Tab-separated table of C-alpha atoms in Angstrom:
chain	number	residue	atom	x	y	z
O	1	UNK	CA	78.071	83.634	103.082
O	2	UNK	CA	81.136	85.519	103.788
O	3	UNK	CA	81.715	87.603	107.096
O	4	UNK	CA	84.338	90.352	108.422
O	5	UNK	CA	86.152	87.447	109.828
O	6	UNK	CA	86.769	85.426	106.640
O	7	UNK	CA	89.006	88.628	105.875
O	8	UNK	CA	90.758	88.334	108.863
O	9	UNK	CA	94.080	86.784	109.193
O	10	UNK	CA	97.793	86.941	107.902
O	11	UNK	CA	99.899	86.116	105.033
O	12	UNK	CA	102.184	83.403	104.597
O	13	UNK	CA	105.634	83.616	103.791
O	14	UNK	CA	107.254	82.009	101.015
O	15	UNK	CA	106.460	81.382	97.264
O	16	UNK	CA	104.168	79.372	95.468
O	17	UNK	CA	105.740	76.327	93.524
O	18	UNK	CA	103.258	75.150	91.495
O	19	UNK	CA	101.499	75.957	87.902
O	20	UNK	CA	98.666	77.840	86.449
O	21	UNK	CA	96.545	76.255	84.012
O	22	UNK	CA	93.080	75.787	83.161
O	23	UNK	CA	91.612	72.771	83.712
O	24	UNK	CA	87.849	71.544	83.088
O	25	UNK	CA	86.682	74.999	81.856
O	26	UNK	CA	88.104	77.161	85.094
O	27	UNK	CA	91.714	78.749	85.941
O	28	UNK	CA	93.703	76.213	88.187
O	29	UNK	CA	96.863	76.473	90.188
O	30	UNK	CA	98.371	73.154	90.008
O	31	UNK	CA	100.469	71.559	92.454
O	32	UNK	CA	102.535	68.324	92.828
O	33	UNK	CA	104.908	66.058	94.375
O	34	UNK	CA	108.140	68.270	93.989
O	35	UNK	CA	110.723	65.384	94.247
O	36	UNK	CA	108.975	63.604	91.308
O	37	UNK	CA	107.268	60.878	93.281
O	38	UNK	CA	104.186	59.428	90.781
O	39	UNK	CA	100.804	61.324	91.984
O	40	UNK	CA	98.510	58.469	93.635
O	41	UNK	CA	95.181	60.584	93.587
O	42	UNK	CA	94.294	64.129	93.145
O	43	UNK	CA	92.865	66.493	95.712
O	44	UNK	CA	90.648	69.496	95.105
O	45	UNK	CA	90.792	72.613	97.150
O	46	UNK	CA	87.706	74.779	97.952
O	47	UNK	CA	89.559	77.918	99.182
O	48	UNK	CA	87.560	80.771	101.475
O	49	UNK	CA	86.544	83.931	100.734
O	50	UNK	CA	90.172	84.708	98.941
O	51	UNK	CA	90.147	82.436	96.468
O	52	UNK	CA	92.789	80.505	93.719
O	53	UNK	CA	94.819	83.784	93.962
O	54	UNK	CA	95.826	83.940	97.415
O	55	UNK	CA	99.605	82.696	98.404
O	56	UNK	CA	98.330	80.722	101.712
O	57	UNK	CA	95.910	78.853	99.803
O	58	UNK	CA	98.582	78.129	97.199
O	59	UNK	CA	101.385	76.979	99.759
O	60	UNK	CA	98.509	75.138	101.094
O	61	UNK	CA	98.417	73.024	97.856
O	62	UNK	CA	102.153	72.862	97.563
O	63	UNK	CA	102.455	71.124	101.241
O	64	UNK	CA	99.462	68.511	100.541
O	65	UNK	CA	100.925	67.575	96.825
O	66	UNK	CA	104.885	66.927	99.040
O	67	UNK	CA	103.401	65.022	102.024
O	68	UNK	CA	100.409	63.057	100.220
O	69	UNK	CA	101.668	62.644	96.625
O	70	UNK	CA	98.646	63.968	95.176
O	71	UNK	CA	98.020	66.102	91.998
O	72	UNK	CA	96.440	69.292	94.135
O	73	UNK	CA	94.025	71.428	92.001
O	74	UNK	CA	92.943	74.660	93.193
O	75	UNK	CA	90.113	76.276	91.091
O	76	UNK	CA	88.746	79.932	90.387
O	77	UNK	CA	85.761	79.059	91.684
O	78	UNK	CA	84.763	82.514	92.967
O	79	UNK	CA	84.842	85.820	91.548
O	80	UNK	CA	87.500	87.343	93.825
O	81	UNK	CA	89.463	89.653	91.762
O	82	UNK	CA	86.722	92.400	91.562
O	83	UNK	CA	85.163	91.935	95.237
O	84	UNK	CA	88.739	92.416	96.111
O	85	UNK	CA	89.226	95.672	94.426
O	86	UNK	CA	86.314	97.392	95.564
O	87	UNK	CA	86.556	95.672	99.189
O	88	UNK	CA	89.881	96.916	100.087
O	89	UNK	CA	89.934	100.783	101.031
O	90	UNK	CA	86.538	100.293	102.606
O	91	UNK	CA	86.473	97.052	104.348
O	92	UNK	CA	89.832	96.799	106.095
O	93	UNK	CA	89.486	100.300	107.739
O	94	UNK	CA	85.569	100.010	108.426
O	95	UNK	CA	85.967	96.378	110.059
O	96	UNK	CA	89.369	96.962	111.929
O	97	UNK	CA	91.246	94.111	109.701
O	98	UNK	CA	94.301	93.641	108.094
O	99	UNK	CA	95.347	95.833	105.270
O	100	UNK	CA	98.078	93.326	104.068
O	101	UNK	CA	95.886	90.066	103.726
O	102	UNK	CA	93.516	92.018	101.896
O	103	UNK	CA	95.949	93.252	98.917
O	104	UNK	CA	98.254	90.500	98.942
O	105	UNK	CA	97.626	88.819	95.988
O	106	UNK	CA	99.366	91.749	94.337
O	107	UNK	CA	99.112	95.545	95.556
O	108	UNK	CA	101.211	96.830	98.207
O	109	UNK	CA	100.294	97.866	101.501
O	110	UNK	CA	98.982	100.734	102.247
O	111	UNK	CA	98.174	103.030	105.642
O	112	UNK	CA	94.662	104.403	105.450
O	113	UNK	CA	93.370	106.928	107.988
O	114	UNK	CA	90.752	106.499	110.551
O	115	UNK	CA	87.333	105.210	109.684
O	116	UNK	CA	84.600	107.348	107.816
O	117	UNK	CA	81.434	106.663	106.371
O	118	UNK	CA	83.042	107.153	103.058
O	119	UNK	CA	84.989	103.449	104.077
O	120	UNK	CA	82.011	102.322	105.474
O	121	UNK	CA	80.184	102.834	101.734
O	122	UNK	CA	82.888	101.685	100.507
O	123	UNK	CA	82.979	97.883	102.278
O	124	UNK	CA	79.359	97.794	100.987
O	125	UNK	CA	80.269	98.662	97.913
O	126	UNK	CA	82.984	95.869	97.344
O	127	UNK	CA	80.669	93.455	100.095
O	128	UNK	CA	77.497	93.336	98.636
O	129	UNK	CA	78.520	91.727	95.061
O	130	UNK	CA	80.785	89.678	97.057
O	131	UNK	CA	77.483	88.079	98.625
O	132	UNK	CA	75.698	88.146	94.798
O	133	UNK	CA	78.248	86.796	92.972
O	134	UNK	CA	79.166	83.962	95.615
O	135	UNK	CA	76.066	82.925	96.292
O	136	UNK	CA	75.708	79.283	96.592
O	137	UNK	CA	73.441	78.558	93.857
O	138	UNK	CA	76.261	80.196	91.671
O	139	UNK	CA	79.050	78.662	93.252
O	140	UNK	CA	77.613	74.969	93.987
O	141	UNK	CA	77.013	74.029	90.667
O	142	UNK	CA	80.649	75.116	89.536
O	143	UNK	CA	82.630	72.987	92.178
O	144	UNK	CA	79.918	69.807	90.846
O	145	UNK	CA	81.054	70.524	87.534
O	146	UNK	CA	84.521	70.533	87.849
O	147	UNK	CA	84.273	67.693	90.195
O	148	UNK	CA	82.657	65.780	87.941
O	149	UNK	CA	84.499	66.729	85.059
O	150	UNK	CA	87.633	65.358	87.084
O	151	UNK	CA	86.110	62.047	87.723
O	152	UNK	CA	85.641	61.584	84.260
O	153	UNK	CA	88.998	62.496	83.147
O	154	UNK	CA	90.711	60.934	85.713
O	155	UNK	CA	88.509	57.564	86.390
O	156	UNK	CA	91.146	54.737	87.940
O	157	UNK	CA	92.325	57.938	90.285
O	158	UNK	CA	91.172	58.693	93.634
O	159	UNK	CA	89.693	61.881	94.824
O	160	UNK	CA	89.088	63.986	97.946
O	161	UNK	CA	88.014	67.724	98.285
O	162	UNK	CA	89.487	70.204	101.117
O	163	UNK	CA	87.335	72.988	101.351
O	164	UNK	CA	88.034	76.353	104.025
O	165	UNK	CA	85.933	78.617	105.575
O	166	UNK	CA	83.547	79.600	102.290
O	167	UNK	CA	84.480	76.650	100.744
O	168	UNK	CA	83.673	74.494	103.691
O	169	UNK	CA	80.094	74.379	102.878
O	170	UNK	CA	80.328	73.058	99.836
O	171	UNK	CA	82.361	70.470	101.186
O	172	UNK	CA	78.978	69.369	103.008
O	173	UNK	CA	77.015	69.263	99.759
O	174	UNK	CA	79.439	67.193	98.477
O	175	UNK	CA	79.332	64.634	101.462
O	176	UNK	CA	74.977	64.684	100.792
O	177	UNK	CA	74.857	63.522	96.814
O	178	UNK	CA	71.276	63.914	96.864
O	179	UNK	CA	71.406	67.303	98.229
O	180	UNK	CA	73.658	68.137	94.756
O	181	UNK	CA	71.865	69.990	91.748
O	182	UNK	CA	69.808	68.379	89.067
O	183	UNK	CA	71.915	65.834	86.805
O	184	UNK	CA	75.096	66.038	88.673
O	185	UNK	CA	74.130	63.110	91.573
O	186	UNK	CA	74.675	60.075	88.929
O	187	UNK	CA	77.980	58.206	89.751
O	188	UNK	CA	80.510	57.708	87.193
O	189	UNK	CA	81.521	53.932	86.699
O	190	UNK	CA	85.302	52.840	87.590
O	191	UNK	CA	87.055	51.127	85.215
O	192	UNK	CA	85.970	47.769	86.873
O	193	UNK	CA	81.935	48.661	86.418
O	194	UNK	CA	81.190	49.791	89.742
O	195	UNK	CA	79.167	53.423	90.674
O	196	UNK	CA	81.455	55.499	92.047
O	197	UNK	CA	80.568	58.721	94.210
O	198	UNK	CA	81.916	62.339	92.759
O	199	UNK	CA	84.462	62.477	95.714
O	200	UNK	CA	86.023	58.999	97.478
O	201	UNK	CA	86.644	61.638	100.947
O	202	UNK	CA	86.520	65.156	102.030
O	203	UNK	CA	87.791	67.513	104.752
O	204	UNK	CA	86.722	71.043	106.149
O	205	UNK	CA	88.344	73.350	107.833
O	206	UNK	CA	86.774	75.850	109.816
O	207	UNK	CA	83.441	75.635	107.627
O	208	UNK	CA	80.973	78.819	107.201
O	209	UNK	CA	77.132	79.478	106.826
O	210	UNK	CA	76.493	75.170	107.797
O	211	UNK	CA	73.460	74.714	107.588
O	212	UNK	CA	70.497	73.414	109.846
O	213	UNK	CA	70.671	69.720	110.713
O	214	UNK	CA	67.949	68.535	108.251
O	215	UNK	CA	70.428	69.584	105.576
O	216	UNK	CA	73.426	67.716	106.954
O	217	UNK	CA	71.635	64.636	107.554
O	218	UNK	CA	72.889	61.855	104.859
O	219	UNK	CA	76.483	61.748	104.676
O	220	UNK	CA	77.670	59.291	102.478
O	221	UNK	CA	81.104	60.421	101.969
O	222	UNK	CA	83.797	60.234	104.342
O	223	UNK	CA	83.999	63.608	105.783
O	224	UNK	CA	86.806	65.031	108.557
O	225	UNK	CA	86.180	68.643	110.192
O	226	UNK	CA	88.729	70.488	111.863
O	227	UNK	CA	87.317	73.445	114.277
O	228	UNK	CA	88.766	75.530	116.135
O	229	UNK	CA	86.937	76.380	120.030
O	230	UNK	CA	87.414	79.596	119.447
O	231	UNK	CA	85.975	80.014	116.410
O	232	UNK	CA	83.294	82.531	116.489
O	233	UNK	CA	81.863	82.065	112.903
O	234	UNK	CA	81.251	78.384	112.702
O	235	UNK	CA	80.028	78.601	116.997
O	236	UNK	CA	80.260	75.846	119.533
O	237	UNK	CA	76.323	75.240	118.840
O	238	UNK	CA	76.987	74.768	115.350
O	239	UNK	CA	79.760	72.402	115.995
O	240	UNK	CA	77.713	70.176	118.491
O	241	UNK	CA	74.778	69.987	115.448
O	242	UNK	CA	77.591	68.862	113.057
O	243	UNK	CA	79.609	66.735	115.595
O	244	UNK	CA	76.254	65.089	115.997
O	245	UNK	CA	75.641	64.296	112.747
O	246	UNK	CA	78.900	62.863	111.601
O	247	UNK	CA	78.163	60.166	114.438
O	248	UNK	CA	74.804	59.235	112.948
O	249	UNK	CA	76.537	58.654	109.345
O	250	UNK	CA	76.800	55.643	107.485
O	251	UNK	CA	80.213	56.395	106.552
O	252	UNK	CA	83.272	57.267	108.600
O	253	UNK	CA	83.767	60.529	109.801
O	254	UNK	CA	85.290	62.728	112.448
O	255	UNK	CA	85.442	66.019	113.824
O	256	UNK	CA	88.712	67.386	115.809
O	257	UNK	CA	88.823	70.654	118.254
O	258	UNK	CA	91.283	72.612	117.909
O	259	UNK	CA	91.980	74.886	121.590
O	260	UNK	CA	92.141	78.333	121.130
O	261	UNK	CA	92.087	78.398	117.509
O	262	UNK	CA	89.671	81.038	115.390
O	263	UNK	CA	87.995	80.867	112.676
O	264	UNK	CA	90.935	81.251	109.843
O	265	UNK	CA	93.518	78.938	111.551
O	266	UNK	CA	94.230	76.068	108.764
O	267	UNK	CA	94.841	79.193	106.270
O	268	UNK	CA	95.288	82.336	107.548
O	269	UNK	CA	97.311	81.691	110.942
O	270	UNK	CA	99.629	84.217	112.385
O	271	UNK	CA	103.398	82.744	111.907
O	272	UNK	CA	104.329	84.721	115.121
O	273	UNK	CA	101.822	82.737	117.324
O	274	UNK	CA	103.128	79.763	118.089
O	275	UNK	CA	100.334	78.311	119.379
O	276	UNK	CA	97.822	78.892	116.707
O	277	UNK	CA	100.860	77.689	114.112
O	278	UNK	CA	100.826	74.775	115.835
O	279	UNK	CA	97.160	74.379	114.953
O	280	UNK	CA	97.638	75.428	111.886
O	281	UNK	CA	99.870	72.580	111.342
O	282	UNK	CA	97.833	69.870	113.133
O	283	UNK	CA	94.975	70.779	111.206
O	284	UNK	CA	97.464	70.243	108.159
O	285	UNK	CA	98.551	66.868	109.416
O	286	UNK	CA	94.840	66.391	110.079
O	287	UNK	CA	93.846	66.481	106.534
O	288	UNK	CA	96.459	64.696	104.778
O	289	UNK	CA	96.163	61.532	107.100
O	290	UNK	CA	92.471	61.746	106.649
O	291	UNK	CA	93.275	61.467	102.360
């Protein structure tokens, strides 16, 4: 689930340079290698609670498809646009955040006056179907889909997954192929006969809602975490369940702290910070070296 926190953060400067299609049933922004380089795999983004729409997610693509030469897809796999709308007179006054993250994708800011119980109605308003509509046993099953659907279409290729915040959990499911929903954990064949897993790696950054450590137990898919210590949705006694877990796997994996850095610093980091920038880049760096 979502918290006040995974609407916390800042927006990124710049524009977007890649496409919007729809790909394997669901809207895509599609990035890739700017300079023309050939694409050598393809790299599916789980965003957080923002979704496809947001500009940081959508830079975010643009830098992985320049430094890894990958074909970066970045799905509608949550019903933003609505939550949005009804979230952001309530949400951003009643929980202190913001204003400008929250309407970036394409209403201007605005300055709201001091909190009321009116706002207050209004965050549950816009919060509550934000929780329904999210919910993982709506969500899940899309990003196993698509995922899917991309392995068949794009067999000799390989794949990872980045997921954020939100997305980060299902970045876990995806690393537990048993733990995936009914007909989806067969393996498509490679072109040379062989089973071959949904994903070939994965990556999470700042995950939310992880679950307890009988669910993360069978990792099978290479899977880097980036956390920050200060990070007070995915907490220090979360991170020491995962951290332990990704030692006891059968498959690579690693987990990097991040000092000082909150919960939204691979997406959302504040440009005027240098520090968490930094982060914000190393957990950048982080992920592509991992692919």
């Amino acid at each position: 689930m979502s918290c006040p926190n995974c609407f916390s953060g800042h927006v990124r400067e710049g524009a977007a340079a890649g496409r919007k299609t729809t790909l394997y049933g669901l809207p895509t922004y599609v990035a890739e290698p700017r300079d023309g380089r050939a694409v050598t795999g393809v790299v599916v983004i789980v965003p957080d609670a923002y979704g496809w729409q947001f500009v940081n997610n959508r830079i975010l693509a643009d830098h992985y498809a320049d430094c890894g030469e990958w074909r970066v897809l970045l799905p509608e796999f949550m019903m933003v646009r609505l939550c949005l709308r009804l979230l952001k007179v309530g949400i951003v006054v009643a929980c202190g955040l913001k204003l400008s993250v929250l309407l970036s994708i394409e209403s201007p800011q605005l300055t709201l006056p001091h909190p009321t119980s009116y706002h207050v109605f209004c965050a549950l308003y816009g919060f509550v179907p934000h929780l329904i509509s999210n919910r993982l046993g709506v969500t899940l099953p899309k990003v196993v889909t698509y995922m899917r659907a991309l392995r068949t279409a794009e067999p000799r290729l390989p794949i990872g997954a980045a997921g954020f915040c939100w997305g980060g959990r299902h970045v876990f499911y995806l690393a537990r192929p048993e733990s995936l929903p009914p007909d989806t954990t067969t393996a498509t064949t490679s072109p040379s006969g062989s089973a071959r897993p949904l994903v070939d790696a994965l990556f999470a950054g700042h995950p939310s809602a992880v679950e307890a450590p009988a669910k993360l137990q069978g990792i099978k898919v290479p899977l880097a975490v980036a956390v920050g210590t200060d990070d007070m949705v995915f907490t220090p006694p979360q991170q020491a369940i995962v951290q332990r877990e990704l030692k006891d796997a059968e498959v690579e994996c690693e987990m990097r702290f991040y000092e000082g850095a909150g919960h939204e610093f691979c997406v959302r980091a504040d440009p005027a910070d240098k520090e968490v920038e930094k982060h914000c880049a190393e957990g950048e760096s982080q992920a592509v070296e991992w692919f």
